[in-house]
Amino acid sequence: MSNNILIVDDDREIAKLAEIYLRNEGYHVLQAQDGLEALHIIERVPINLIILDIMMPNMDGLELCKHIRINNQVPILMLSAKVQDMDKIMGLMTGADDYMVKPFNPLELVARVRALLRRSNYSPLGMDKDVIRINSLEIDKKSHKVTANEKEIKLTSIEFDILYLLIKNQGTVYSSEEIFERVWKEDSMGSNKTVMVHIKNIRDKIDLAIPGETIIQTVWGVGYKVEKSH
């Protein structure tokens, strides 16, 4: 069965261009013109990935992303004409997994969609342990779930892979560039802010579940690590 991809964009020409390339790759594509229409589709159809514009009528992309992330960890790729770093940071902090700027290369879009779908189905990091525990936290490779005191912490697929990388290699410090290259499987040019935002999102979610328990530590000027458990 092919993956269902939902394109949410009020620019019909851009949405149609993306749809043509994605259909050529065998994906089943649905379209919505705004956030409210997208929500109706998500309620009725199982969606495997969402391509989401930011500037739309009725409900913009940021609000839609927040709404989806309440109880759904479907991969989200934001596609926007906004090019400033802060726009990208806001998109990632809201819960997007990736961010592309318009105008875009359709072949790059297809490649990013393929990578996000691959990460959402399994962890690509080659870990050997199915379940790893550290302090109150438990991370399960097979189910792609993170729990704290038996309560699930809902992470996106990229957040999961970052946390898994650090926890599996406790005591090892990874720079932002190394994290990006291992998780995204791409060159790390300009990746510092992207990794920083995802790390912040992970920390915020963990802190809500287990307040005051530091899992990911910052090694200033170097990168991030998870301290070895005893």
CSV table of C-alpha atoms in Angstrom, one decimal:
chain,number,residue,atom,x,y,z
A,1,MET,CA,0.0,0.0,0.0
A,2,SER,CA,1.4,3.4,-1.0
A,3,ASN,CA,1.9,6.2,1.6
A,4,ASN,CA,-0.7,8.9,1.9
A,5,ILE,CA,0.9,12.4,1.6
A,6,LEU,CA,-1.2,15.5,2.4
A,7,ILE,CA,-0.2,18.8,0.7
A,8,VAL,CA,-1.6,21.8,2.6
A,9,ASP,CA,-1.1,24.9,0.5
A,10,ASP,CA,-3.4,27.6,-1.0
A,11,ASP,CA,-1.1,28.0,-4.0
A,12,ARG,CA,-2.6,25.5,-6.4
A,13,GLU,CA,0.3,25.7,-8.9
A,14,ILE,CA,2.9,24.8,-6.3
A,15,ALA,CA,0.7,22.1,-4.8
A,16,LYS,CA,0.1,20.6,-8.2
A,17,LEU,CA,3.8,20.6,-9.0
A,18,ALA,CA,4.6,18.8,-5.8
A,19,GLU,CA,1.8,16.3,-6.4
A,20,ILE,CA,3.0,15.4,-9.9
A,21,TYR,CA,6.5,14.6,-8.7
A,22,LEU,CA,5.3,12.7,-5.6
A,23,ARG,CA,2.7,10.6,-7.7
A,24,ASN,CA,5.6,9.7,-10.1
A,25,GLU,CA,7.3,8.2,-7.0
A,26,GLY,CA,4.2,6.1,-6.3
A,27,TYR,CA,2.8,8.1,-3.4
A,28,HIS,CA,-0.9,8.7,-3.0
A,29,VAL,CA,-1.4,12.5,-2.7
A,30,LEU,CA,-4.2,14.5,-1.2
A,31,GLN,CA,-4.6,18.3,-1.1
A,32,ALA,CA,-6.0,20.9,1.2
A,33,GLN,CA,-6.2,24.6,0.6
A,34,ASP,CA,-6.1,25.7,4.3
A,35,GLY,CA,-5.6,24.3,7.8
A,36,LEU,CA,-9.3,23.7,8.5
A,37,GLU,CA,-9.7,21.6,5.4
A,38,ALA,CA,-6.6,19.7,6.3
A,39,LEU,CA,-7.9,18.8,9.7
A,40,HIS,CA,-11.1,17.3,8.2
A,41,ILE,CA,-8.9,15.1,5.9
A,42,ILE,CA,-6.7,14.0,8.7
A,43,GLU,CA,-9.7,13.0,10.7
A,44,ARG,CA,-11.0,10.8,7.9
A,45,VAL,CA,-7.8,9.4,6.2
A,46,PRO,CA,-4.7,7.9,7.7
A,47,ILE,CA,-1.9,10.3,6.6
A,48,ASN,CA,1.8,9.2,6.5
A,49,LEU,CA,3.3,12.7,5.9
A,50,ILE,CA,2.2,16.3,5.6
A,51,ILE,CA,3.7,19.0,3.4
A,52,LEU,CA,2.6,22.2,5.0
A,53,ASP,CA,2.7,25.9,3.9
A,54,ILE,CA,2.8,28.5,6.6
A,55,MET,CA,0.9,31.5,5.1
A,56,MET,CA,-2.7,30.3,4.5
A,57,PRO,CA,-6.2,31.6,5.1
A,58,ASN,CA,-8.5,30.5,8.0
A,59,MET,CA,-5.8,28.6,9.9
A,60,ASP,CA,-2.1,29.1,9.0
A,61,GLY,CA,0.5,26.4,9.0
A,62,LEU,CA,2.0,27.2,12.4
A,63,GLU,CA,-1.4,26.9,14.1
A,64,LEU,CA,-2.2,23.7,12.2
A,65,CYS,CA,1.1,22.2,13.2
A,66,LYS,CA,0.5,23.0,16.8
A,67,HIS,CA,-3.0,21.4,16.6
A,68,ILE,CA,-1.7,18.3,14.9
A,69,ARG,CA,1.1,17.8,17.5
A,70,ILE,CA,-1.4,17.6,20.3
A,71,ASN,CA,-1.9,13.9,19.6
A,72,ASN,CA,-0.3,13.1,16.3
A,73,GLN,CA,3.4,12.6,15.5
A,74,VAL,CA,3.0,12.3,11.7
A,75,PRO,CA,6.1,13.7,9.9
A,76,ILE,CA,5.6,17.3,8.9
A,77,LEU,CA,7.7,19.1,6.2
A,78,MET,CA,7.1,22.8,6.2
A,79,LEU,CA,7.3,24.4,2.7
A,80,SER,CA,7.3,28.2,2.9
A,81,ALA,CA,8.4,31.4,1.1
A,82,LYS,CA,9.6,32.7,4.5
A,83,VAL,CA,13.4,32.6,4.3
A,84,GLN,CA,14.6,34.2,7.6
A,85,ASP,CA,16.3,32.0,10.2
A,86,MET,CA,13.6,32.9,12.8
A,87,ASP,CA,10.9,31.7,10.5
A,88,LYS,CA,12.6,28.3,10.2
A,89,ILE,CA,13.2,28.2,13.9
A,90,MET,CA,9.5,29.0,14.6
A,91,GLY,CA,8.5,26.2,12.3
A,92,LEU,CA,10.7,23.6,13.9
A,93,MET,CA,9.8,24.7,17.4
A,94,THR,CA,6.1,24.4,16.5
A,95,GLY,CA,6.8,20.7,15.7
A,96,ALA,CA,7.9,20.4,12.1
A,97,ASP,CA,10.5,17.8,11.3
A,98,ASP,CA,12.0,19.6,8.3
A,99,TYR,CA,11.7,23.0,6.5
A,100,MET,CA,12.2,23.9,2.9
A,101,VAL,CA,12.1,27.4,1.3
A,102,LYS,CA,10.1,28.3,-1.9
A,103,PRO,CA,10.9,28.2,-4.7
A,104,PHE,CA,12.1,24.6,-4.3
A,105,ASN,CA,13.7,21.9,-6.4
A,106,PRO,CA,11.0,19.2,-6.8
A,107,LEU,CA,13.6,16.4,-6.8
A,108,GLU,CA,14.9,17.7,-3.4
A,109,LEU,CA,11.4,17.7,-2.1
A,110,VAL,CA,10.9,14.1,-3.1
A,111,ALA,CA,14.3,13.1,-1.5
A,112,ARG,CA,13.3,14.8,1.8
A,113,VAL,CA,9.9,13.2,1.8
A,114,ARG,CA,11.5,9.8,1.2
A,115,ALA,CA,14.0,10.4,4.1
A,116,LEU,CA,11.3,11.5,6.5
A,117,LEU,CA,9.1,8.5,5.8
A,118,ARG,CA,12.0,6.2,6.2
A,119,ARG,CA,12.8,7.7,9.6
A,120,SER,CA,9.2,7.6,10.8
A,121,ASN,CA,9.0,3.9,10.1
A,122,TYR,CA,12.2,2.8,12.0
A,123,SER,CA,15.3,4.2,13.6
A,124,PRO,CA,18.1,4.4,11.0
A,125,LEU,CA,20.9,4.6,13.5
A,126,GLY,CA,21.7,0.9,13.7
A,127,MET,CA,21.2,0.4,17.4
A,128,ASP,CA,21.5,-3.0,18.8
A,129,LYS,CA,19.4,-2.7,22.0
A,130,ASP,CA,15.7,-2.7,21.7
A,131,VAL,CA,15.1,-0.9,25.0
A,132,ILE,CA,17.4,1.5,26.8
A,133,ARG,CA,16.8,2.9,30.3
A,134,ILE,CA,18.4,5.9,31.8
A,135,ASN,CA,17.2,7.3,35.2
A,136,SER,CA,13.4,7.6,34.8
A,137,LEU,CA,13.5,7.5,31.0
A,138,GLU,CA,12.9,4.5,28.8
A,139,ILE,CA,13.4,4.5,25.0
A,140,ASP,CA,12.1,1.6,22.9
A,141,LYS,CA,13.6,1.2,19.5
A,142,LYS,CA,11.0,-1.3,18.1
A,143,SER,CA,7.9,0.7,19.1
A,144,HIS,CA,9.6,4.1,18.6
A,145,LYS,CA,8.3,5.2,22.0
A,146,VAL,CA,9.8,7.1,24.8
A,147,THR,CA,8.3,6.8,28.3
A,148,ALA,CA,9.0,8.3,31.7
A,149,ASN,CA,7.4,6.6,34.7
A,150,GLU,CA,5.2,4.7,32.3
A,151,LYS,CA,3.9,7.9,30.7
A,152,GLU,CA,4.6,8.3,27.0
A,153,ILE,CA,6.6,11.3,25.8
A,154,LYS,CA,5.5,12.0,22.3
A,155,LEU,CA,8.5,12.8,20.1
A,156,THR,CA,8.6,13.4,16.4
A,157,SER,CA,10.7,10.9,14.4
A,158,ILE,CA,13.7,13.2,14.2
A,159,GLU,CA,13.5,14.0,17.9
A,160,PHE,CA,13.4,10.3,18.6
A,161,ASP,CA,16.5,9.6,16.5
A,162,ILE,CA,18.4,12.5,18.1
A,163,LEU,CA,17.6,11.3,21.6
A,164,TYR,CA,18.3,7.6,20.7
A,165,LEU,CA,21.7,8.6,19.2
A,166,LEU,CA,22.8,10.4,22.4
A,167,ILE,CA,21.4,7.8,24.8
A,168,LYS,CA,22.8,4.8,23.0
A,169,ASN,CA,26.2,6.5,23.0
A,170,GLN,CA,26.2,7.8,26.6
A,171,GLY,CA,29.2,9.8,27.6
A,172,THR,CA,30.0,10.7,24.0
A,173,VAL,CA,29.8,14.4,23.0
A,174,TYR,CA,28.3,15.1,19.6
A,175,SER,CA,28.6,18.4,17.8
A,176,SER,CA,25.5,19.9,16.1
A,177,GLU,CA,27.2,19.0,12.8
A,178,GLU,CA,27.7,15.4,13.8
A,179,ILE,CA,24.1,15.0,15.0
A,180,PHE,CA,22.8,16.5,11.8
A,181,GLU,CA,24.9,14.2,9.6
A,182,ARG,CA,24.0,11.1,11.6
A,183,VAL,CA,20.3,11.7,11.8
A,184,TRP,CA,19.4,13.6,8.6
A,185,LYS,CA,22.0,11.7,6.6
A,186,GLU,CA,23.0,15.0,4.8
A,187,ASP,CA,25.9,17.4,4.9
A,188,SER,CA,25.6,19.7,7.9
A,189,MET,CA,26.0,23.1,6.3
A,190,GLY,CA,24.0,25.7,8.3
A,191,SER,CA,22.6,23.0,10.6
A,192,ASN,CA,23.4,24.4,14.0
A,193,LYS,CA,20.1,26.2,14.6
A,194,THR,CA,18.1,23.2,13.3
A,195,VAL,CA,19.7,20.8,15.7
A,196,MET,CA,19.5,23.4,18.6
A,197,VAL,CA,15.7,23.8,18.1
A,198,HIS,CA,15.1,20.0,18.1
A,199,ILE,CA,17.3,19.6,21.2
A,200,LYS,CA,15.2,22.3,22.9
A,201,ASN,CA,12.0,20.6,21.9
A,202,ILE,CA,13.2,17.3,23.3
A,203,ARG,CA,14.3,18.9,26.6
A,204,ASP,CA,11.0,20.7,27.0
A,205,LYS,CA,9.0,17.5,26.5
A,206,ILE,CA,11.1,15.5,28.9
A,207,ASP,CA,10.9,18.3,31.5
A,208,LEU,CA,7.1,18.2,31.4
A,209,ALA,CA,7.2,14.5,32.2
A,210,ILE,CA,10.1,14.4,34.7
A,211,PRO,CA,10.7,18.0,35.9
A,212,GLY,CA,14.2,18.8,37.0
A,213,GLU,CA,15.8,15.7,35.5
A,214,THR,CA,18.4,16.6,33.0
A,215,ILE,CA,19.0,14.0,30.3
A,216,ILE,CA,20.7,15.9,27.5
A,217,GLN,CA,23.6,18.0,28.7
A,218,THR,CA,25.2,20.9,26.8
A,219,VAL,CA,29.0,20.8,26.6
A,220,TRP,CA,29.6,24.5,25.8
A,221,GLY,CA,31.5,25.1,22.7
A,222,VAL,CA,31.5,21.4,21.7
A,223,GLY,CA,28.0,19.9,21.5
A,224,TYR,CA,25.6,17.7,23.4
A,225,LYS,CA,25.8,14.4,25.4
A,226,VAL,CA,23.9,12.2,27.7
A,227,GLU,CA,25.9,11.4,30.9
A,228,LYS,CA,26.6,7.7,31.5
A,229,SER,CA,24.1,6.2,34.0
A,230,HIS,CA,25.4,4.3,37.0
